[in-house]
XYZ file of C-alpha atoms in Angstrom:
451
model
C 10.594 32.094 -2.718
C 10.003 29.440 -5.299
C 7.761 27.704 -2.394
C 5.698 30.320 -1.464
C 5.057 30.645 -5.354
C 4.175 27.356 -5.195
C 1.631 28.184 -2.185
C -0.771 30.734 -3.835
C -1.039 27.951 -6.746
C -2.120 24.990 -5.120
C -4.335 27.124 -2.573
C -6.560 28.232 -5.437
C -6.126 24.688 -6.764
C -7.675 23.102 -3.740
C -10.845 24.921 -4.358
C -10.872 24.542 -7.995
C -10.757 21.224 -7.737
C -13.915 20.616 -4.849
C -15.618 21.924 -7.577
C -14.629 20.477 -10.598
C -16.326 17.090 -11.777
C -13.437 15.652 -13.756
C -11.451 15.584 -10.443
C -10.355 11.992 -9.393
C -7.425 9.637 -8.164
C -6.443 6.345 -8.701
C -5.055 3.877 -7.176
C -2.217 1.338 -8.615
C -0.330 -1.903 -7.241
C 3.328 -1.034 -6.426
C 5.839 -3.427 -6.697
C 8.405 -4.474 -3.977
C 10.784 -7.403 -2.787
C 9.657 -9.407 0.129
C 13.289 -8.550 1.582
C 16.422 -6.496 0.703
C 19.815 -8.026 -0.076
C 21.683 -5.477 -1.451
C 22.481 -8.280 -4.099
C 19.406 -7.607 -6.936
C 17.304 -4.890 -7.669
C 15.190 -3.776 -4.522
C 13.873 -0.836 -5.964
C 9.398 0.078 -5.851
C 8.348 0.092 -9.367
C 5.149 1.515 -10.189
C 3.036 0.873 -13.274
C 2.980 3.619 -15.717
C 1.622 4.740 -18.851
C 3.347 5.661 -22.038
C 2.325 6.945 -25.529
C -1.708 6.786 -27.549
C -2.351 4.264 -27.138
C -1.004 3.259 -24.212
C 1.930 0.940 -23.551
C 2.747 0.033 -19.771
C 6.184 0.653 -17.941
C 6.511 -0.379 -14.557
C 8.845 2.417 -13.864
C 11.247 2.634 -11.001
C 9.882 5.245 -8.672
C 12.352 8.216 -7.191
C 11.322 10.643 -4.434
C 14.086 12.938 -4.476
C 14.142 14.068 -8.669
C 11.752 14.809 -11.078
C 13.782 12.921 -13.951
C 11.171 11.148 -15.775
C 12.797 8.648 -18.134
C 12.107 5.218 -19.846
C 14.010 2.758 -22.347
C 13.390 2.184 -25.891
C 12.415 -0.896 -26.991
C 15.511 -1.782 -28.964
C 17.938 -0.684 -26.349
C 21.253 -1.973 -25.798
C 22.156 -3.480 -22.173
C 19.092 -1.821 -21.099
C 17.793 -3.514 -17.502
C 14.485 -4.584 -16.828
C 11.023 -6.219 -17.779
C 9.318 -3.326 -20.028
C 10.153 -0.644 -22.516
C 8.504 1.759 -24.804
C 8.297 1.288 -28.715
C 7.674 5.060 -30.433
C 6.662 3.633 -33.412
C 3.180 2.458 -31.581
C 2.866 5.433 -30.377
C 0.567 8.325 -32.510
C 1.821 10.724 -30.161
C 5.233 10.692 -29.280
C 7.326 13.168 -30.728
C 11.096 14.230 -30.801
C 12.558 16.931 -29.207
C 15.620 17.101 -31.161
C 17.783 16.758 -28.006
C 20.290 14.578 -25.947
C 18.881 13.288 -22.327
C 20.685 15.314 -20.668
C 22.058 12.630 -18.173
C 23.545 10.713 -21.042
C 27.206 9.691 -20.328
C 29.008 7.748 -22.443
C 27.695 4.045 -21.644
C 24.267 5.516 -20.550
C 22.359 8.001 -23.085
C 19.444 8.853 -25.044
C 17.436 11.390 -26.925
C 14.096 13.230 -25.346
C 10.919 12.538 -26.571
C 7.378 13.682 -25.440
C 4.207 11.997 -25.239
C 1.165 11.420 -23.414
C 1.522 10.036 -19.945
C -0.953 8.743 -17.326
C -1.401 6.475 -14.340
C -4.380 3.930 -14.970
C -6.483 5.568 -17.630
C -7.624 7.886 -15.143
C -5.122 10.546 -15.138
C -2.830 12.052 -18.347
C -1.223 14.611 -19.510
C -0.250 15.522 -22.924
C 3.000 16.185 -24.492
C 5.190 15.073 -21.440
C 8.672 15.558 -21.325
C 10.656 12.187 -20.948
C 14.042 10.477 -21.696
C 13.870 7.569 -24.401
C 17.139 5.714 -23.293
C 18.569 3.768 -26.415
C 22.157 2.205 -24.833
C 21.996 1.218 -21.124
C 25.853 -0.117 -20.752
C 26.318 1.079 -16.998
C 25.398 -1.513 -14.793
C 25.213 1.106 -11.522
C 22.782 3.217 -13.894
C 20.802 0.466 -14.685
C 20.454 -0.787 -11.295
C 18.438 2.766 -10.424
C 17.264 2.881 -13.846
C 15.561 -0.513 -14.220
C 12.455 -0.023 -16.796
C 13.205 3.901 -16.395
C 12.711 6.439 -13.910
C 9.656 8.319 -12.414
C 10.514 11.072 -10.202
C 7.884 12.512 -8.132
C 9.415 15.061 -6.982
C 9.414 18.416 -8.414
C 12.359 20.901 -8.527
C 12.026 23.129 -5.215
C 14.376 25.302 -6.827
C 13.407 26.024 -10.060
C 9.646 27.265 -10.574
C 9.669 27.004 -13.908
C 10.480 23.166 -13.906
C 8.286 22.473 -11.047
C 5.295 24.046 -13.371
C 6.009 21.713 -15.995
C 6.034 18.308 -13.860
C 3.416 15.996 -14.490
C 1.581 15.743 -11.025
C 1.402 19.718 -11.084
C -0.141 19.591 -14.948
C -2.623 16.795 -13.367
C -3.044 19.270 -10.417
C -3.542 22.638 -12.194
C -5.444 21.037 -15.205
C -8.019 20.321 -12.419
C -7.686 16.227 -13.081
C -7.096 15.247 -9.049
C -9.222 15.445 -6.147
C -6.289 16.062 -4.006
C -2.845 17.630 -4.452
C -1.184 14.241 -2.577
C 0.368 11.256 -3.115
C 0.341 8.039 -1.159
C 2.698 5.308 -1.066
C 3.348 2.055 0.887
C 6.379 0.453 0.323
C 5.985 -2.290 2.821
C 5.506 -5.730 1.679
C 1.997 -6.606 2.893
C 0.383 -4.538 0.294
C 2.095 -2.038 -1.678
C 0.221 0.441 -3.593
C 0.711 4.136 -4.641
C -2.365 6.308 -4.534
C -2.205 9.688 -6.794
C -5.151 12.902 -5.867
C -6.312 11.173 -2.243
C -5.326 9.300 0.299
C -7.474 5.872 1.437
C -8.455 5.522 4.652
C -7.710 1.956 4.369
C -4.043 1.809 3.389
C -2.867 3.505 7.109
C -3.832 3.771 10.630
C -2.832 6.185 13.246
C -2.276 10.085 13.445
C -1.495 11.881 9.962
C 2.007 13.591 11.213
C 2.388 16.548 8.963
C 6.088 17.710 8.730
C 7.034 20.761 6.663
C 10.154 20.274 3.735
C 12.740 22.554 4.066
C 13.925 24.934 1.588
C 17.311 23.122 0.342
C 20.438 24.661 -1.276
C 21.234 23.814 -4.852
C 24.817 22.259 -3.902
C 22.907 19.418 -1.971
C 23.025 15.906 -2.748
C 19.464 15.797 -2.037
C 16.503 17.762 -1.834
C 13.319 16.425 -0.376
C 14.250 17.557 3.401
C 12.989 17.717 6.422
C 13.807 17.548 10.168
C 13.914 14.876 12.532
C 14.050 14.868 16.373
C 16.626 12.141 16.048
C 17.268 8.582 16.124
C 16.804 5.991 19.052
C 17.991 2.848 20.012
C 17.635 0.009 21.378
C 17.206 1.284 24.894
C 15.256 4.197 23.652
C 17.556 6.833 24.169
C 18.699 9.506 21.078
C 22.109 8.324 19.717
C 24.741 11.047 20.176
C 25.183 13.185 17.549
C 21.611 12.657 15.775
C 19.183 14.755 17.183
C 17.525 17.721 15.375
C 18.957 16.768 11.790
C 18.010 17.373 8.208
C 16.948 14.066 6.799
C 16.497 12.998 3.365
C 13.922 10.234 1.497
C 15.751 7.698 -0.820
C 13.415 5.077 -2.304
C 16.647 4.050 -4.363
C 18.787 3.499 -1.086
C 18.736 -0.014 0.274
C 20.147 1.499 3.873
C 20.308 4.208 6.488
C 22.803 6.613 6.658
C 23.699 8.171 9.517
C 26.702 10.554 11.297
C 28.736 8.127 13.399
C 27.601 4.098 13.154
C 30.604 3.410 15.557
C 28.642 4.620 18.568
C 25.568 2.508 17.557
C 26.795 -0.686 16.923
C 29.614 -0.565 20.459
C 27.021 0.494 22.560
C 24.757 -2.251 23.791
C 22.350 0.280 24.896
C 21.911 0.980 21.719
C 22.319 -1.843 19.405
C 21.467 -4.483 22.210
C 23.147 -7.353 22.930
C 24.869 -8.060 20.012
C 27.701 -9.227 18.708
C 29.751 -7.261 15.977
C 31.598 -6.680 13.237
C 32.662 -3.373 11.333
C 34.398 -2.433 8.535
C 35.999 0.861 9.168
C 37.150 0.841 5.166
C 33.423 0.717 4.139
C 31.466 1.649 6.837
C 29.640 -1.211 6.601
C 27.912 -3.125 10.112
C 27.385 -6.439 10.882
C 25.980 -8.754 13.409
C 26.975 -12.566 14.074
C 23.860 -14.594 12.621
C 23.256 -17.726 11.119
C 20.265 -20.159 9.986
C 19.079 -20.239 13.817
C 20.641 -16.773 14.884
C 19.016 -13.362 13.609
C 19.864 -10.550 16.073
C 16.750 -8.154 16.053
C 18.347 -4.819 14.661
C 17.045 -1.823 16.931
C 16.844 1.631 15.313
C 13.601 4.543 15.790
C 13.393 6.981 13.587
C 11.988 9.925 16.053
C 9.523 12.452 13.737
C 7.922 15.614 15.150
C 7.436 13.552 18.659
C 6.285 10.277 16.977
C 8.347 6.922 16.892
C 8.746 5.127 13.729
C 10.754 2.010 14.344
C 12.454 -0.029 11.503
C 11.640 -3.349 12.078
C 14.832 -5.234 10.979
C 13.554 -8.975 9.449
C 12.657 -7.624 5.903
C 14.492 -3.832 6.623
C 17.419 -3.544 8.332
C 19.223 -7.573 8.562
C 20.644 -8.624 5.234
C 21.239 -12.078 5.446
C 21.272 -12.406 1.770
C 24.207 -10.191 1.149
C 26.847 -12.274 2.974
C 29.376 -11.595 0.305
C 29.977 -7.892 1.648
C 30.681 -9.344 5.435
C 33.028 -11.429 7.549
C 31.587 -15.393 7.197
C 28.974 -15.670 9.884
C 27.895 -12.578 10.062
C 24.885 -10.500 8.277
C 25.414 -6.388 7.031
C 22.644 -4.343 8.572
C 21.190 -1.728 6.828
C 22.835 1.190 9.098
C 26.507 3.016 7.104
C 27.955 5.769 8.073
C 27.367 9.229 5.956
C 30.349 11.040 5.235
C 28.426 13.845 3.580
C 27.666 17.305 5.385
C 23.993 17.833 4.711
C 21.509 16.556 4.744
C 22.350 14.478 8.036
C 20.699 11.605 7.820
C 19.583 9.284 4.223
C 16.872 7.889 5.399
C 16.182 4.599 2.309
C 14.023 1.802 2.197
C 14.189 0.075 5.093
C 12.772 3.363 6.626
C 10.018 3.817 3.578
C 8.877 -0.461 4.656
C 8.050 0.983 7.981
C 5.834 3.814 7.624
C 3.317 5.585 5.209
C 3.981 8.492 3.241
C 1.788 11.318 2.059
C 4.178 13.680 0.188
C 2.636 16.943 -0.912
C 3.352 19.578 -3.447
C 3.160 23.630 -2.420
C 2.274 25.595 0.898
C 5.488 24.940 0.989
C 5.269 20.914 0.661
C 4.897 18.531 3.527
C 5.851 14.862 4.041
C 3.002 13.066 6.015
C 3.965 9.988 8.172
C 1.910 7.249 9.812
C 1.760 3.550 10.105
C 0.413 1.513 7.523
C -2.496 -0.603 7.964
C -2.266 -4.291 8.934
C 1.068 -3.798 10.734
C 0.906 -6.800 13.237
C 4.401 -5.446 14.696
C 3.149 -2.117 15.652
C 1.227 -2.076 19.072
C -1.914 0.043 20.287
C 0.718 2.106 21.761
C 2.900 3.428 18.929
C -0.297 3.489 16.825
C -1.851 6.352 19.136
C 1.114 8.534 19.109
C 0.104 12.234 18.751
C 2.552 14.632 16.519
C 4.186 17.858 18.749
C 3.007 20.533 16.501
C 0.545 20.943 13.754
C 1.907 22.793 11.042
C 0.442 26.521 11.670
C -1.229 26.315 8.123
C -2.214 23.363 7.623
C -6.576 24.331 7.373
C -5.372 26.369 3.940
C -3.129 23.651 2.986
C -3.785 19.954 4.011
C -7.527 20.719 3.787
C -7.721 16.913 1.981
C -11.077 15.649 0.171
C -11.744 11.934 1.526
C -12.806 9.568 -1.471
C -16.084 8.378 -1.547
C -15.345 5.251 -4.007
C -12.424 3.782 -5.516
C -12.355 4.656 -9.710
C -11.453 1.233 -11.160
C -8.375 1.574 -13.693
C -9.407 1.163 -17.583
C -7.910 1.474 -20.475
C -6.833 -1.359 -23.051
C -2.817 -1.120 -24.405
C -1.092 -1.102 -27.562
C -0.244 -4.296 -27.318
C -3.556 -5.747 -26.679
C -4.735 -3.775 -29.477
C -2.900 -5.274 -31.690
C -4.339 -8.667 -31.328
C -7.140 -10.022 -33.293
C -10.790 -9.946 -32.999
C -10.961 -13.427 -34.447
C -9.190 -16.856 -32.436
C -7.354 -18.896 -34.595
C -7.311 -22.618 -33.547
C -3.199 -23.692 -33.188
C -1.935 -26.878 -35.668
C -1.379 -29.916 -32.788
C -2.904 -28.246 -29.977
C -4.917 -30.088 -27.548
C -8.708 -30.251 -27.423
C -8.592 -27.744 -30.770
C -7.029 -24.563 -28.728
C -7.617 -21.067 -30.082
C -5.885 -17.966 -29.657
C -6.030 -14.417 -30.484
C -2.670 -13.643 -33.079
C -0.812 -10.527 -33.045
C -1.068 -7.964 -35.647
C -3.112 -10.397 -38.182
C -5.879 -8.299 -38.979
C -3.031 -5.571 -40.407
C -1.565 -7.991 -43.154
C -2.461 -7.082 -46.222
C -4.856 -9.460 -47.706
C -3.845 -12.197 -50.287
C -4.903 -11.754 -54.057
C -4.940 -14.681 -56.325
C -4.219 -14.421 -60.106
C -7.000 -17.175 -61.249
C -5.629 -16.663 -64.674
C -2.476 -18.478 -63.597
C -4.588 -20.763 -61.866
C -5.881 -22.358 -65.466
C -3.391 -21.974 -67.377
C -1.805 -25.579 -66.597
């Protein structure tokens, strides 16, 4: 019900917005590790913007919540590279209540503010967690700078109304109601109202979310065909599953990894190791040795392989396996539903087009540049179409790219004026912080004669 809500709005919306002349998108770097090692933070941050005027967060992005939540600037244990100071903020404003997430190590107050991707896109007086003791070092390891959830609450309407990308999307700001990410390492980026042309190649495979129920881990799902392995076959007991996105999950879950990683039909020939305590996999490798992990994610008809170098080998994270041997990115998932957790080394391998509304759809292809993909796996057709999918994926193409603009708080609080530094070479000048704002000196020239 809350979806089909959700439909009549962002039907209208799509029309609204062909003809609106404020509509735009933007597009924004995303930040990734070249590999994952299960030993640092691995998680995509994306940069952000917080308060009037604007200070930047790189924010660490979350598919599967809507929590949108950054630290204060004189927080405790707090993890990461940025943070947001209220006082340089005209805007911000307290709500005179607790983030409600706060434990005991971990809390905060909520503020709101104006928040905006680029200088292209805001909205005012947005909701937001201002974290002020960050003691929990699991927290902080999905918290690092904050959190920006992109995904709205399927089962509360009233929430879902107030999330950001619907405000951008009902306030007629976007060109599209999409999103694009690629998490891969050849050129990450997050695009918000289209989807460029140049950032994936192949079919657009449209797959519908699924309605969840509230006592579910997870949210954002959808429904596979199942998973393959090395010899192409579906592994037993994963076909037609309810899958999940995690952009905080440095693995893939999945019912039953005994049967993958005994069966050299499967997980090739390989030598391994697993750690029925844990659930934890890994293959003998060394400096010369690093077995090729096989694993296809199977969508709607199409193959998505993980390609296991960057993805699904960890030979960084040799602390959590026998000596000589590397964890792979495969665990076993010992919750009911959904199925499958489908994390980052999944998210490396594809592109995603998440929508919001008639009833929300995850799009999949490859993303450009792939030299591991062949001509092959590029041209793979979907099964279906989704039945509605001229009233709801009916997506405006961008003409140009809008350049981001805007200048922060802390650049405005330099000065105008260079001021040349005392024993610097060849007479260097800089710009000083927060000169112009000092009050100016006075002298008492009366005091001045009197000696």
């Amino acid at each position: 019900m809350v979806r089909l809500a959700c439909a009549r709005v962002f039907t209208v919306l799509v029309i609204i917005v062909h003809a609106a002349e404020s509509q735009t998108w933007v597009s924004l770097p995303m930040n990734v590790p070249q590999n994952l090692s299960d030993l640092v933070f691995d998680g995509p941050t994306v940069p952000t913007l917080f308060g009037t005027p604007p200070q930047v967060i790189n924010s660490t992005l979350d598919l599967n919540t809507a929590k949108l939540a950054v630290y204060s600037s004189d927080c405790v244990l707090c993890a990461g590279n940025t943070s947001f100071d209220v006082s340089m903020s005209s805007t911000a404003k307290p709500l005179n209540y607790s983030w409600p997430y706060s434990t005991q190590a971990y809390s905060g107050n909520m503020y709101s503010d104006t928040f905006g991707f680029g200088g292209l896109l805001q909205v005012a007086d947005t909701p937001f967690g201002l974290i002020e003791t960050g003691g929990d070092p699991a927290l902080a390891y999905m918290l690092y700078n904050g959190r920006l959830g992109l995904f709205p609450d399927p089962l509360d309407a009233t929430a879902a109304s107030r999330h950001f990308l619907l405000q951008m999307y009902q306030s007629g700001q976007l060109l599209n109601p999409v999103v694009g990410m690629r998490f891969d390492p050849i050129n990450p980026k997050i695009t918000i109202g289209a989807l460029d042309p140049n950032d994936y190649q192949g079919h657009i495979n449209w797959v519908p979310l699924t309605t969840p129920n509230a006592t579910w881990t997870f949210q954002n799902t959808f429904m596979i065909d199942g998973l393959k392995g090395y010899n192409g076959s579906f592994l037993p007991e994963s076909e037609n599953l309810l899958a999940v996105l995690d952009s905080l999950w440095t693995g893939i879950s999945m019912p039953n990894v005994d049967t993958y990683v005994k069966n050299q039909g499967f997980a090739g020939n390989v030598h391994y190791n697993l750690n029925y305590k844990t659930g934890v996999a890994s293959y003998v490798c060394n400096s010369t040795v690093k077995p090729y992990v096989a694993l296809t994610a199977t969508i709607n008809g199409v193959d998505y392989p993980m390609d296991s170098l960057n993805n699904l080998l960890r030979p960084l994270a040799s602390n959590i396996a026998p000596a000589g041997c590397c964890p792979i990115a495969p665990t076993n998932r010992s919750a009911t539903l959904p199925n499958l957790n489908f994390g980052l080394p999944f998210l490396r391998s594809i592109y995603l087009f998440p929508t919001n509304g008639c009833p929300g759809f995850y799009g999949f292809a490859f993303p450009s540049g792939d030299v591991n993909r062949t001509a092959a796996q590029i041209s793979q057709t979907p099964t279906t179409t989704p039945t509605n999918s001229a009233q709801c994926l009916a997506l405006i193409s961008p003409t140009s790219t809008p350049t981001p603009s805007f200048v922060t708080a802390q650049q405005m609080l330099f000065s105008t004026k260079k001021y040349s530094v005392y024993g610097s070479p060849q007479n260097m000048s800089v710009p000083l912080m927060g000169v112009e704002n000092f009050p100016a000196m006075v002298w008492n020239s009366s005091l001045g004669n009197s000696g």
